[in-house]
Coordinates of C-alpha atoms in Angstrom, one line a residue:
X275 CA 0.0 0.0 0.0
X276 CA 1.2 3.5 0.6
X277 CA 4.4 1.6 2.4
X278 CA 6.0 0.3 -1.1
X279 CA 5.2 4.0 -2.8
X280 CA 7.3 6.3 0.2
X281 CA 9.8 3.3 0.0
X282 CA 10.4 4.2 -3.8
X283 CA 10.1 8.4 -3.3
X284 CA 12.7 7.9 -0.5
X285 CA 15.6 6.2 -2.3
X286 CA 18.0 8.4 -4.2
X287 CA 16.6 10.6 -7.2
X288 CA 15.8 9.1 -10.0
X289 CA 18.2 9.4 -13.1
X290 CA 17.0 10.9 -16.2
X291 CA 17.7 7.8 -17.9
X292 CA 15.4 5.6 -16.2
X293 CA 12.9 3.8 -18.7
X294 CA 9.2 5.1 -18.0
X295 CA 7.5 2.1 -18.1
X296 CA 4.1 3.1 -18.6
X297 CA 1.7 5.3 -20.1
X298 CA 1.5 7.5 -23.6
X299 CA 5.5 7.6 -23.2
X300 CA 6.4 4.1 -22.5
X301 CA 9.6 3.1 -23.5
X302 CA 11.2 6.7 -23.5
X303 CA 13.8 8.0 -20.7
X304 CA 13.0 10.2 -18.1
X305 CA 14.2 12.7 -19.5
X306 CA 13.1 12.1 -22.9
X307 CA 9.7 11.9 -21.7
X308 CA 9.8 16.0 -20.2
X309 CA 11.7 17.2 -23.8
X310 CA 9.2 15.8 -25.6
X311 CA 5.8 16.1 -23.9
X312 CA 6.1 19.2 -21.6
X313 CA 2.3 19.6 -21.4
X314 CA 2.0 15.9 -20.5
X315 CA 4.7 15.9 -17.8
X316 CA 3.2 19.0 -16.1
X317 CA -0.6 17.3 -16.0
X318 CA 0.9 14.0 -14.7
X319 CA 2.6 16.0 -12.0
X320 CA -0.6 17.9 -11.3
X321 CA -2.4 15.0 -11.1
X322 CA -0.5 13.1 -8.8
X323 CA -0.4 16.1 -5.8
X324 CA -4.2 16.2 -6.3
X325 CA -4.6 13.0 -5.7
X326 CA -1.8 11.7 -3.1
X327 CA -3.5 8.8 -2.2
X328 CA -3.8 7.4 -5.4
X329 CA -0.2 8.1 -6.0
X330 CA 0.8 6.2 -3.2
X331 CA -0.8 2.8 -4.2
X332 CA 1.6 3.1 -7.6
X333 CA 4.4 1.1 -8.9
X334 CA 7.6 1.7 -8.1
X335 CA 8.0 3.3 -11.8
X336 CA 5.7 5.4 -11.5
X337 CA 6.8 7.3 -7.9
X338 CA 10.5 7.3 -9.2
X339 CA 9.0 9.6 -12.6
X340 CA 7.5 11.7 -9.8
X341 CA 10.2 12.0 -8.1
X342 CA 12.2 13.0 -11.6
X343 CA 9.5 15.3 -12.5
X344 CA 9.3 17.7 -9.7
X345 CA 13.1 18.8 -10.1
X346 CA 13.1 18.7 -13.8
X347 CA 10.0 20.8 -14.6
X348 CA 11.4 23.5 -12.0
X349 CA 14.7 23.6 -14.4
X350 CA 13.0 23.8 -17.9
X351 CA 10.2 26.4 -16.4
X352 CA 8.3 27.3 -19.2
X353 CA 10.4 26.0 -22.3
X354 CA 8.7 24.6 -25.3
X355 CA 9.2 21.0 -25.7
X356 CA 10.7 19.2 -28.6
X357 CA 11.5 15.7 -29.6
X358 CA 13.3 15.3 -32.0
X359 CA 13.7 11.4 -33.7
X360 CA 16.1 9.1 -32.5
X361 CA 18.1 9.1 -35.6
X362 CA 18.2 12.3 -36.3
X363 CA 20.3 12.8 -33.6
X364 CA 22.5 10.1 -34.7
X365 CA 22.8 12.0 -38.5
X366 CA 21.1 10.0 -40.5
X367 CA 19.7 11.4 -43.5
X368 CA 15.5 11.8 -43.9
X369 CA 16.2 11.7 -47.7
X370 CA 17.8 8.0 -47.0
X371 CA 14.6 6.5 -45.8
X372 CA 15.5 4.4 -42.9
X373 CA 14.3 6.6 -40.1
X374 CA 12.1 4.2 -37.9
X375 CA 8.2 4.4 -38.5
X376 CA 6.9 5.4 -34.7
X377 CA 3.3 5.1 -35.0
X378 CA 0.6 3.2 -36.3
X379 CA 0.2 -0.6 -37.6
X380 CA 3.5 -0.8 -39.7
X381 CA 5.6 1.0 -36.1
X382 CA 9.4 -0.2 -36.7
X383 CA 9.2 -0.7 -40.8
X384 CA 11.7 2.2 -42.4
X385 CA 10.1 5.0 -44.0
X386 CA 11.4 3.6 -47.4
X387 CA 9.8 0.2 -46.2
X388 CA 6.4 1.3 -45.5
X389 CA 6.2 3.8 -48.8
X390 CA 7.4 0.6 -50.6
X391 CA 4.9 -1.7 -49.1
X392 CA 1.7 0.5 -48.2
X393 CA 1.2 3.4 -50.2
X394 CA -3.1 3.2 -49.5
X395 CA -1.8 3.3 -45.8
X396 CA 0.7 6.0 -46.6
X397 CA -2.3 8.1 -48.4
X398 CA -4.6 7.3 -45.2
X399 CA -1.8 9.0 -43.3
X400 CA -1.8 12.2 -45.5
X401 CA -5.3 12.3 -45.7
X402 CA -5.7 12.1 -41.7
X403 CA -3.0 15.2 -41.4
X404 CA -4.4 16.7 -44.0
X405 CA -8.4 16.6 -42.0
X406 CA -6.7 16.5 -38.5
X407 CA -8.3 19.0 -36.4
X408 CA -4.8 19.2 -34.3
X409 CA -1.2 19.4 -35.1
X410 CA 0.0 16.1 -36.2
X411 CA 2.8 14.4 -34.2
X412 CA 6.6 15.5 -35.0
X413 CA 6.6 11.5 -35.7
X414 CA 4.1 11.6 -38.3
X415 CA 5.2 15.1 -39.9
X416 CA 8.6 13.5 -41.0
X417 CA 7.2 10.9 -42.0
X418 CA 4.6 12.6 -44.5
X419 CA 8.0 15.1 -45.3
X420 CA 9.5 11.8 -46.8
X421 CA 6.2 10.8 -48.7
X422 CA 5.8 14.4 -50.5
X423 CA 9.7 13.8 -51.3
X424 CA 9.4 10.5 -52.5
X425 CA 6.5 11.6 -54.1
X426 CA 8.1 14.3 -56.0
X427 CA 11.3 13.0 -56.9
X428 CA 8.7 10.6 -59.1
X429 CA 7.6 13.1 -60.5
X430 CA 4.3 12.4 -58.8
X431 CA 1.8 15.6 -58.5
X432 CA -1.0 13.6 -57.1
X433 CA -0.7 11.5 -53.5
X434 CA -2.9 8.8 -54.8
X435 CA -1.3 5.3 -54.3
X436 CA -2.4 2.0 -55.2
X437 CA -0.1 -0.5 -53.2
X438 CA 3.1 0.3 -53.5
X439 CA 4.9 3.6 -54.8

């Protein structure tokens, strides 16, 4: 009970590069989880002193990102937040393809892959940014970049697929 959650916000602060292993951000760091959902991270917090009781009946997980959170939205204040792909980071080329689908049912196929293999899903995609009544994910956005390049380096001027590119 609320033993095991003061057991977890007691031991030694939690490093940025814990694994969050729940939630809409499951599978990022700590600290990749407050660069790229600011507004997120700030209602999680929120949430959690609201309701202290609740917090305490959580996993382990879950009171060491609390812990994290506290100090680490005090030092970004109000900044923006930003995510930017793994592999960008790592210099590899959008034009090339192989940056790593992140949403959706084809997540993990390449770019180049899923224009290769899906272009009615790749249209869906378009279509749903296109109608979206939000912004679309950074995820999604490079991922329609590569389409519209892909589609005019074919000298494409419509986005209508039929299977493959």
């Amino acid at each position: 009970g609320a033993q095991a959650g003061g057991e977890a916000s007691a031991q030694a602060a939690p490093d940025g590069r814990t694994i969050l292993a729940f939630g809409k951000l499951r599978g990022k760091t700590f600290e990749e989880a407050v660069r790229c959902d600011l507004r997120y991270c700030r209602w999680f917090l929120e949430s959690a002193q609201k309701d202290p009781d609740a917090s305490a009946e959580c996993s382990e997980n879950f009171a060491a990102f609390l812990a994290y959170l506290g100090p680490a939205l005090g030092r970004i204040g109000s900044a923006s937040s930003y995510c930017p792909p793994a592999n960008a980071a790592e210099g590899i080329d959008l034009a090339s393809g192989s940056w790593p689908v992140e949403f959706g049912k084809h997540k993990g196929l390449s770019f180049k892959e899923l224009y290769e293999r899906d272009g009615r899903y790749c249209q869906w995609v378009l279509n749903q940014a296109l109608h979206a009544q939000k912004q679309p994910t950074l995820a999604v956005s490079s991922f329609l970049v590569y389409v519209q390049y892909r589609l005019l380096r074919e000298g494409r001027t419509d986005a209508s697929f039929e299977g493959g590119a």
